[in-house]
Short mmCIF file of C-alpha atoms in Angstrom, two decimals:
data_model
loop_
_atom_site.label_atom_id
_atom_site.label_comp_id
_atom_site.label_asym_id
_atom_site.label_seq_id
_atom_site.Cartn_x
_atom_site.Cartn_y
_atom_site.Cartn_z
CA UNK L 1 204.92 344.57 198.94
CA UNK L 2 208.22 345.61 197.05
CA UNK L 3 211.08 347.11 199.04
CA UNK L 4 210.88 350.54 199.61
CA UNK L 5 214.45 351.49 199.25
CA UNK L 6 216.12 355.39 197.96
CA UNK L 7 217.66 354.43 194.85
CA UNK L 8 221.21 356.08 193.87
CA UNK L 9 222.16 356.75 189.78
CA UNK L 10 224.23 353.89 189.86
CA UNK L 11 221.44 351.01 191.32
CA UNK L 12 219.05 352.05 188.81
CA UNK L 13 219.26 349.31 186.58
CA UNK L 14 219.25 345.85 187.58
CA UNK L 15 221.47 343.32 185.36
CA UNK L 16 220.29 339.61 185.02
CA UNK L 17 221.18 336.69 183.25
CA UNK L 18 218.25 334.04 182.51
CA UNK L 19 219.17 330.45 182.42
CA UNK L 20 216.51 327.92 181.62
CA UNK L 21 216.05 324.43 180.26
CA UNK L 22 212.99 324.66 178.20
CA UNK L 23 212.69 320.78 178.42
CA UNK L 24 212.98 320.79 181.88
CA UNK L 25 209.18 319.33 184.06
CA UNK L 26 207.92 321.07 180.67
CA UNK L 27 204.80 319.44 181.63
CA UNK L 28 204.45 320.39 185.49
CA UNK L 29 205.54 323.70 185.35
CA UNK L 30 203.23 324.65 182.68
CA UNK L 31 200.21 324.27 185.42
CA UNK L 32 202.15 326.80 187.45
CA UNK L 33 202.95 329.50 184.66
CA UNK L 34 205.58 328.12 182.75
CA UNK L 35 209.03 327.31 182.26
CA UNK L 36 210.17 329.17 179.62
CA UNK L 37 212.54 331.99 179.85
CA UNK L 38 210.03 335.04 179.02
CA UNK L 39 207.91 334.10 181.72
CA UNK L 40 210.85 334.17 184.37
CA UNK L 41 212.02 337.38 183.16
CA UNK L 42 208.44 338.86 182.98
CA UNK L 43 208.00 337.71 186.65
CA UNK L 44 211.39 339.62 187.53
CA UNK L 45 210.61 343.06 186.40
CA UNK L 46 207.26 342.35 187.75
CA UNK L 47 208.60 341.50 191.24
CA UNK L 48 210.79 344.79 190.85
CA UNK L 49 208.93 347.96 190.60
CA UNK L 50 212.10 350.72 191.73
CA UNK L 51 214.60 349.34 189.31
CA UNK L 52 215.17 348.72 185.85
CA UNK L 53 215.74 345.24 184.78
CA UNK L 54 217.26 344.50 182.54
CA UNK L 55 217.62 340.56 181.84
CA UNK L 56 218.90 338.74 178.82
CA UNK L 57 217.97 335.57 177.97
CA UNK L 58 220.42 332.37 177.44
CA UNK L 59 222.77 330.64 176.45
CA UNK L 60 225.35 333.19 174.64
CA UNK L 61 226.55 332.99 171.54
CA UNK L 62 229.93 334.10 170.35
CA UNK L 63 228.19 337.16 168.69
CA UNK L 64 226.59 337.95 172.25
CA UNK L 65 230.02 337.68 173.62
CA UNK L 66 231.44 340.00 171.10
CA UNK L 67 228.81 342.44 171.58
CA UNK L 68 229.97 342.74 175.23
CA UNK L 69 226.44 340.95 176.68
CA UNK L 70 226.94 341.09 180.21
CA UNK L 71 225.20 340.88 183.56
CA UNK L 72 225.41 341.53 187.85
CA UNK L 73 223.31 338.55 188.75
CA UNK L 74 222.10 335.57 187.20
CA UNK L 75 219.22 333.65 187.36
CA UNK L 76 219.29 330.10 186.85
CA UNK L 77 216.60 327.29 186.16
CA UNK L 78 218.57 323.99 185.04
CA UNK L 79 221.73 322.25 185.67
CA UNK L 80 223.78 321.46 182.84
CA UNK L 81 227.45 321.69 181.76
CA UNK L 82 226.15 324.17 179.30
CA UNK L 83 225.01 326.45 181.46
CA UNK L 84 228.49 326.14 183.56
CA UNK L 85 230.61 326.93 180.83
CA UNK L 86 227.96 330.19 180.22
CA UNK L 87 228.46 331.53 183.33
CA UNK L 88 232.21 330.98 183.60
CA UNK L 89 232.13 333.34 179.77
CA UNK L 90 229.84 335.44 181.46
CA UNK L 91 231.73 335.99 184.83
CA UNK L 92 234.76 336.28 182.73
CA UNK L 93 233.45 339.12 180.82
CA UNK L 94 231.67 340.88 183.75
CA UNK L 95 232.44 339.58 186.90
CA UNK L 96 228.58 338.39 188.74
CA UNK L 97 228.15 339.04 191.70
CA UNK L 98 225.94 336.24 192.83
CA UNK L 99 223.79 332.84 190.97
CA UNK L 100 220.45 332.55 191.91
CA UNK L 101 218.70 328.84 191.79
CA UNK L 102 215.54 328.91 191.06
CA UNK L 103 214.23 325.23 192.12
CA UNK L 104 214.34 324.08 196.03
CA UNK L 105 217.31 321.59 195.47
CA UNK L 106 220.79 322.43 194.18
CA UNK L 107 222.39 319.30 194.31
CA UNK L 108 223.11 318.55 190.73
CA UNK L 109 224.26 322.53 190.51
CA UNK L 110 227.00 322.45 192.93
CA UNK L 111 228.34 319.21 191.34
CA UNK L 112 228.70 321.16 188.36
CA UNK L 113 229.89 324.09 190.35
CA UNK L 114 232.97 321.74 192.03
CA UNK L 115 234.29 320.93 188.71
CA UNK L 116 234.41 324.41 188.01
CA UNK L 117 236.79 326.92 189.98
CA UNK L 118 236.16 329.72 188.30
CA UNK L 119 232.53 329.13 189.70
CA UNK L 120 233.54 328.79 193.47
CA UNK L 121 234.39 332.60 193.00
CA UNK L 122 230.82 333.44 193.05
CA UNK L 123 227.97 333.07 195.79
CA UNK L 124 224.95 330.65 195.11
CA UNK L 125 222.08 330.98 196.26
CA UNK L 126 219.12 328.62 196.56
CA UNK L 127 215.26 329.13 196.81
CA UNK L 128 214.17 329.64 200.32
CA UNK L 129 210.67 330.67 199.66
CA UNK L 130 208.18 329.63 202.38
CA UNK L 131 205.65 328.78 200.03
CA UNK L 132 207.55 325.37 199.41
CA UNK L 133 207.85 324.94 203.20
CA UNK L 134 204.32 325.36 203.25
CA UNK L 135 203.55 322.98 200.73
CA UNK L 136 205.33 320.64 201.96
CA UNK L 137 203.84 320.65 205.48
CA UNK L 138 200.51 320.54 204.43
CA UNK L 139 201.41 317.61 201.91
CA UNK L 140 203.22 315.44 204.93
CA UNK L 141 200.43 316.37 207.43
CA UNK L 142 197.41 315.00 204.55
CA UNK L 143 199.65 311.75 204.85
CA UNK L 144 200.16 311.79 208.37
CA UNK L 145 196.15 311.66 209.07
CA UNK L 146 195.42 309.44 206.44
CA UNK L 147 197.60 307.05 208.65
CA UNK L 148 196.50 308.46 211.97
CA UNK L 149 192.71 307.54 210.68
CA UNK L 150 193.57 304.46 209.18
CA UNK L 151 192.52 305.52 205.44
CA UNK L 152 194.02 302.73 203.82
CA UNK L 153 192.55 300.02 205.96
CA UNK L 154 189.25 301.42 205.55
CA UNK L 155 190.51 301.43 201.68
CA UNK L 156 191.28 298.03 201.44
CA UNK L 157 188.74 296.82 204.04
CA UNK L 158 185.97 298.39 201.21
CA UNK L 159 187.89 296.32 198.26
CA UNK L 160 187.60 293.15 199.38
CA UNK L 161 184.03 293.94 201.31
CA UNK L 162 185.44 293.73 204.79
CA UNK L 163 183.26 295.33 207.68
CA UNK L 164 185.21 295.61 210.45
CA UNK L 165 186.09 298.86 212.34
CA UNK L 166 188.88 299.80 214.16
CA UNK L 167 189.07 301.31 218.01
CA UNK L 168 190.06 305.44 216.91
CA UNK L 169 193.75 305.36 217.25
CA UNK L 170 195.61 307.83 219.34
CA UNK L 171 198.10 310.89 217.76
CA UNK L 172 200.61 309.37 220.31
CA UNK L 173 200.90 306.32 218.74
CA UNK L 174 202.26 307.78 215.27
CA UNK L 175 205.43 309.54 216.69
CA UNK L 176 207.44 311.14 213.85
CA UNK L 177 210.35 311.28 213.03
CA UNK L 178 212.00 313.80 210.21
CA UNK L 179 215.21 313.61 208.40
CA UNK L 180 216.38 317.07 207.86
CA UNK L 181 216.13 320.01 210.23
CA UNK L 182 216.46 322.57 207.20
CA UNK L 183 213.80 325.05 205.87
CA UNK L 184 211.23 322.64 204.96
CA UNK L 185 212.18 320.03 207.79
CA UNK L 186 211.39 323.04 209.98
CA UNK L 187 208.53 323.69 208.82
CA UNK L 188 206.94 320.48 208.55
CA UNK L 189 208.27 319.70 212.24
CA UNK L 190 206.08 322.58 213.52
CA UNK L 191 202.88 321.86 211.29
CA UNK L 192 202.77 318.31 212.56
CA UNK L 193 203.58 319.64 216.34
CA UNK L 194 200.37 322.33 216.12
CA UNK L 195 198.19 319.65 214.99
CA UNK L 196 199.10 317.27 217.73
CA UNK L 197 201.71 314.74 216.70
CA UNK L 198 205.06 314.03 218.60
CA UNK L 199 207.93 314.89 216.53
CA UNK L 200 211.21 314.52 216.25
CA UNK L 201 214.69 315.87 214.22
CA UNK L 202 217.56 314.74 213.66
CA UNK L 203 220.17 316.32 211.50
CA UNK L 204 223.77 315.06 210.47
CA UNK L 205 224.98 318.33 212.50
CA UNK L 206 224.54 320.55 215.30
CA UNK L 207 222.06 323.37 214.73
CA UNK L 208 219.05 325.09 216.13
CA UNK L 209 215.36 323.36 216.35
CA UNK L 210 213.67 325.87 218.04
CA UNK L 211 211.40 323.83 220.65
CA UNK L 212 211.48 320.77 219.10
CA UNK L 213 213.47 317.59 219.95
CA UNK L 214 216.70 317.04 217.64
CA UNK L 215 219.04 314.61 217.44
CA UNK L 216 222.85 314.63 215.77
CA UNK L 217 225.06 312.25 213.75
CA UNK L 218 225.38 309.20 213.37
CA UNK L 219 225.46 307.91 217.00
CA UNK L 220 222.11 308.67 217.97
CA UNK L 221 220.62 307.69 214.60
CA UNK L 222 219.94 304.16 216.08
CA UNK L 223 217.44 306.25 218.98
CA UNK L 224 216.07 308.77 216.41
CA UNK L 225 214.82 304.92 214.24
CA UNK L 226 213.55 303.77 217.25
CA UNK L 227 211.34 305.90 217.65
CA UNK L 228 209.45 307.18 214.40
CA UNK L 229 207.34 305.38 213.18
CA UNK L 230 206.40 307.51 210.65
CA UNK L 231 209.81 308.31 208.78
CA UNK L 232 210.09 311.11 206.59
CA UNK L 233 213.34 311.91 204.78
CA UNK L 234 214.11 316.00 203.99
CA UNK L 235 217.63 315.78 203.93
CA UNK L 236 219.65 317.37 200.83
CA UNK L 237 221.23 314.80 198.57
CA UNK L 238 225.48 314.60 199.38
CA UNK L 239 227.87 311.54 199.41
CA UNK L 240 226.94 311.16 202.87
CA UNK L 241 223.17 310.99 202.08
CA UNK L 242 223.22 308.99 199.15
CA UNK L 243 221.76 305.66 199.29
CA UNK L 244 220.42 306.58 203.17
CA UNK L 245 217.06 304.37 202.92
CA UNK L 246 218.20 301.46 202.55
CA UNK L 247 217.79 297.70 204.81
CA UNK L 248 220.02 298.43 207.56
CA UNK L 249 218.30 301.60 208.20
CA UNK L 250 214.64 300.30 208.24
CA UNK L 251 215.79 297.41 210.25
CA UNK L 252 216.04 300.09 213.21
CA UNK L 253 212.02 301.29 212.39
CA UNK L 254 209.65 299.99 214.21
CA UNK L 255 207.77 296.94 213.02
CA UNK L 256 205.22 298.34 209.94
CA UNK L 257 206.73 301.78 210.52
CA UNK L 258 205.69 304.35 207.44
CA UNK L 259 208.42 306.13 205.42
CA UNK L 260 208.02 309.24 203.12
CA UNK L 261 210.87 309.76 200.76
CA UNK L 262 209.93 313.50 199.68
CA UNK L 263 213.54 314.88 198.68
CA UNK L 264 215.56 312.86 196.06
CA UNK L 265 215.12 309.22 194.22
CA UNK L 266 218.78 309.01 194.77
CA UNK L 267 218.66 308.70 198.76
CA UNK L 268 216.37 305.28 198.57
CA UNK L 269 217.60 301.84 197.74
CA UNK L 270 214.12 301.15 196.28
CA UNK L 271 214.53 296.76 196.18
CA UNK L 272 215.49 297.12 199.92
CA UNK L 273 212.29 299.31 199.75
CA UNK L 274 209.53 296.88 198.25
CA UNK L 275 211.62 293.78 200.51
CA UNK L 276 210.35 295.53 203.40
CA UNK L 277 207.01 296.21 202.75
CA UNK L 278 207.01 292.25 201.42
CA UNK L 279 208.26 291.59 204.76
CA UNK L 280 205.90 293.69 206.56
CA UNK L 281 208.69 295.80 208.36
CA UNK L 282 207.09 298.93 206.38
CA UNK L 283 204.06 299.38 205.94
CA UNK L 284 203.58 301.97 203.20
CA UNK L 285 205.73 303.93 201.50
CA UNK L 286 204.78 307.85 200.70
CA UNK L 287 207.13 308.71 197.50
CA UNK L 288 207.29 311.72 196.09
CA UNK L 289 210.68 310.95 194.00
CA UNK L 290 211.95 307.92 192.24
CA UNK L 291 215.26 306.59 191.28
CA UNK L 292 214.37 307.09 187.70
CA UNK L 293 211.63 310.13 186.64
CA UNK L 294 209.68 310.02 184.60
CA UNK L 295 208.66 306.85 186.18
CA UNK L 296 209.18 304.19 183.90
CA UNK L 297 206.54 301.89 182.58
CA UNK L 298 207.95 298.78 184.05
CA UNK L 299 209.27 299.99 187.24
CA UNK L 300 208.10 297.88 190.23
CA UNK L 301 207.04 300.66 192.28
CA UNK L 302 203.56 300.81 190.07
CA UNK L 303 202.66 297.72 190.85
CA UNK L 304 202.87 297.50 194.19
CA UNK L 305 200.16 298.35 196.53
CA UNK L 306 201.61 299.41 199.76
CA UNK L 307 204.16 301.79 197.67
CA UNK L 308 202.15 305.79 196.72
CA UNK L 309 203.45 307.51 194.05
CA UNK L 310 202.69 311.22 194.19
CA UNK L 311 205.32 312.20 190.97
CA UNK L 312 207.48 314.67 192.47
CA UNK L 313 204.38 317.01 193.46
CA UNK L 314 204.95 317.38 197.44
CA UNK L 315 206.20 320.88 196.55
CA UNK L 316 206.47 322.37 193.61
CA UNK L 317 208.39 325.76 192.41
CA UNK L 318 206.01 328.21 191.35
CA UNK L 319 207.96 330.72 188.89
CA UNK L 320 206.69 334.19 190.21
CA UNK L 321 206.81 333.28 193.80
CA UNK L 322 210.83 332.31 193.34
CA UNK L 323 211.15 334.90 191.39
CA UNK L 324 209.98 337.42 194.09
CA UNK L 325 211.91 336.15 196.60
CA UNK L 326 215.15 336.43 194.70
CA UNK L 327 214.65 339.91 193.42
CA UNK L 328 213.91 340.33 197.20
CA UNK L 329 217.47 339.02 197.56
CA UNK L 330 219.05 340.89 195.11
CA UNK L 331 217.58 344.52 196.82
CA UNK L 332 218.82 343.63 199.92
CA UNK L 333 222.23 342.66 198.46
CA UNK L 334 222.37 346.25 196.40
CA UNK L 335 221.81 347.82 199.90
CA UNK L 336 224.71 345.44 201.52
CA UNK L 337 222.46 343.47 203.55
CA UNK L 338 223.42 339.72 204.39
CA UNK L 339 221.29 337.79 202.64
CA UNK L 340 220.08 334.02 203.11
CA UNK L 341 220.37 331.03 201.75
CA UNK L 342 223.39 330.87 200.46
CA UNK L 343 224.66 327.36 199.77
CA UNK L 344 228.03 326.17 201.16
CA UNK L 345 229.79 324.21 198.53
CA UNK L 346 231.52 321.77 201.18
CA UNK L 347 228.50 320.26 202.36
CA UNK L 348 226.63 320.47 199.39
CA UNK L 349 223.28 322.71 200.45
#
């Protein structure tokens, strides 16, 4: 339901600024209502029933500029230098009071945004809707039983004609560990936890896991490995992050441990990857991204059996649902409210 807020002369009209690569997932976000820039501002003055949006659609032109185009908040969809040097004319014109990103990850905007001063001036927000969080339990819990129940032995065991079944195995032996104690670790630790699987956290910092067990930094990464041997990684992509799956890492797993890789190609070292599910120290590897997307034709991750490829479709960003929670957002910050979500530009999330 909207916000039911008394609205003064001067919060009448809402200001936005659309950014949106029309190339960008053109493909995958058509399924969930498009990617163009219409449909995002259709969705906003959808979401927003006691004001007046108005939202203008990008990237300005030096007419625009002349014409005094200008805007409180903007929206934005992609990440490119284009869009920073918009934003920077924009907030130099009218000064915004906050960027809104639409997709779950903001990596690739806040390296844009540290090159940029002018753009450290202004709050960012990210996408915090549940529905993600949601998604993304459900997707990690599908994979989860499939392992639990021994799905792909059954799968190959059919191939090759095999009948042989297996004693039922027991929850307890398929401890989990998560990488990433943020919105979606969160709630992906507590889906897995209701539905009877031990689970674990650990995070690069202190912070709250309400009644779950969490681990921090590096030295008790070694116990956290142990321990999981299903892996899944959540964590946002930094310099710290970068590169994280990689051999010395799964030589801490348990032997034919599972990993899921569901947050960016860039954290996985993907021949250390397919070396240990040659060697047997993985068993299967669950990835949702790739170091190179589209996939490639002759990328070895096709070919390889023990490797899933689910195309970057653990969670996907569905337009009106992002756009409701941001209009949310931008109520409450009309009112003064403290919002959430907003990403700190040291750490990079």
């Amino acid at each position: 339901m909207p916000r039911q807020i008394k609205l003064t002369p001067s919060t009448h009209v809402l200001r936005i600024a659309v950014f949106s690569n029309e190339n960008n997932h053109k493909l995958g976000d058509k399924a969930l209502g498009g990617n163009n820039q219409e449909y995002i501002i259709q969705e906003l003055k959808s979401a927003c029933s006691e004001y007046t949006v108005k939202a203008d659609v990008f990237p300005l032109t030096a007419k625009s500029l002349k014409e005094g185009l200008n805007a409180d908040y903007a929206i934005v969809r992609c990440a490119t230098q284009e869009c920073c040097d918009n934003l920077i004319a924009l907030h130099k014109q009218s000064p915004l009071k906050s960027i809104f990103v639409i997709g779950a990850g903001v990596n690739d905007f806040v390296a844009l945004t540290r090159k940029n001063p002018i753009l450290k001036e202004i709050p960012i927000i990210r996408n915090d809707n549940q529905d993600i969080a949601e998604d993304m339990a459900d997707f990690v819990l599908t994979y989860a039983l499939m392992a639990y129940r021994d799905v792909g032995y059954y799968s190959d065991a059919k191939a090759s004609k095999k009948y042989a079944p297996l004693e039922l195995s027991k929850k307890s032996d398929f401890p989990v560990g998560i990488m990433g104690g943020g919105n979606l670790g969160g709630a992906v630790a507590e889906k897995l936890t209701a539905n009877g699987f031990n689970v674990s956290i650990w995070k690069r910092t202190l912070g709250k896991a309400a009644g779950l067990k969490c681990l921090y930094g590096k030295e008790q990464l070694p116990e956290f490995l142990s321990k999981a041997n299903i892996l899944i990684n959540l964590l946002p992509l930094t310099k710290e992050t970068s590169g994280i799956l990689k051999k010395d890492l799964f030589a801490q797993l348990p032997n034919k441990s599972i990993v899921m890789n569901l947050a960016r190609g860039e954290h996985q070292n993907m021949q250390d990857i397919i070396e240990a599910l040659n060697k047997g120290k993985l068993s299967l590897a669950v990835l949702d991204v790739i170091d190179e997307e589209p996939i490639p034709q002759h990328h070895a991750a096709w070919d390889n059996p023990k490797i899933i490829l689910t195309q970057h479709t653990a969670a996907k960003t569905r337009i009106d649902r992002a756009c409701r929670n941001h209009i949310e957002k931008i109520l409450a910050f009309q009112q003064g409210e403290k919002i959430s979500a907003r990403v700190d530009l040291e750490q990079g999330y």
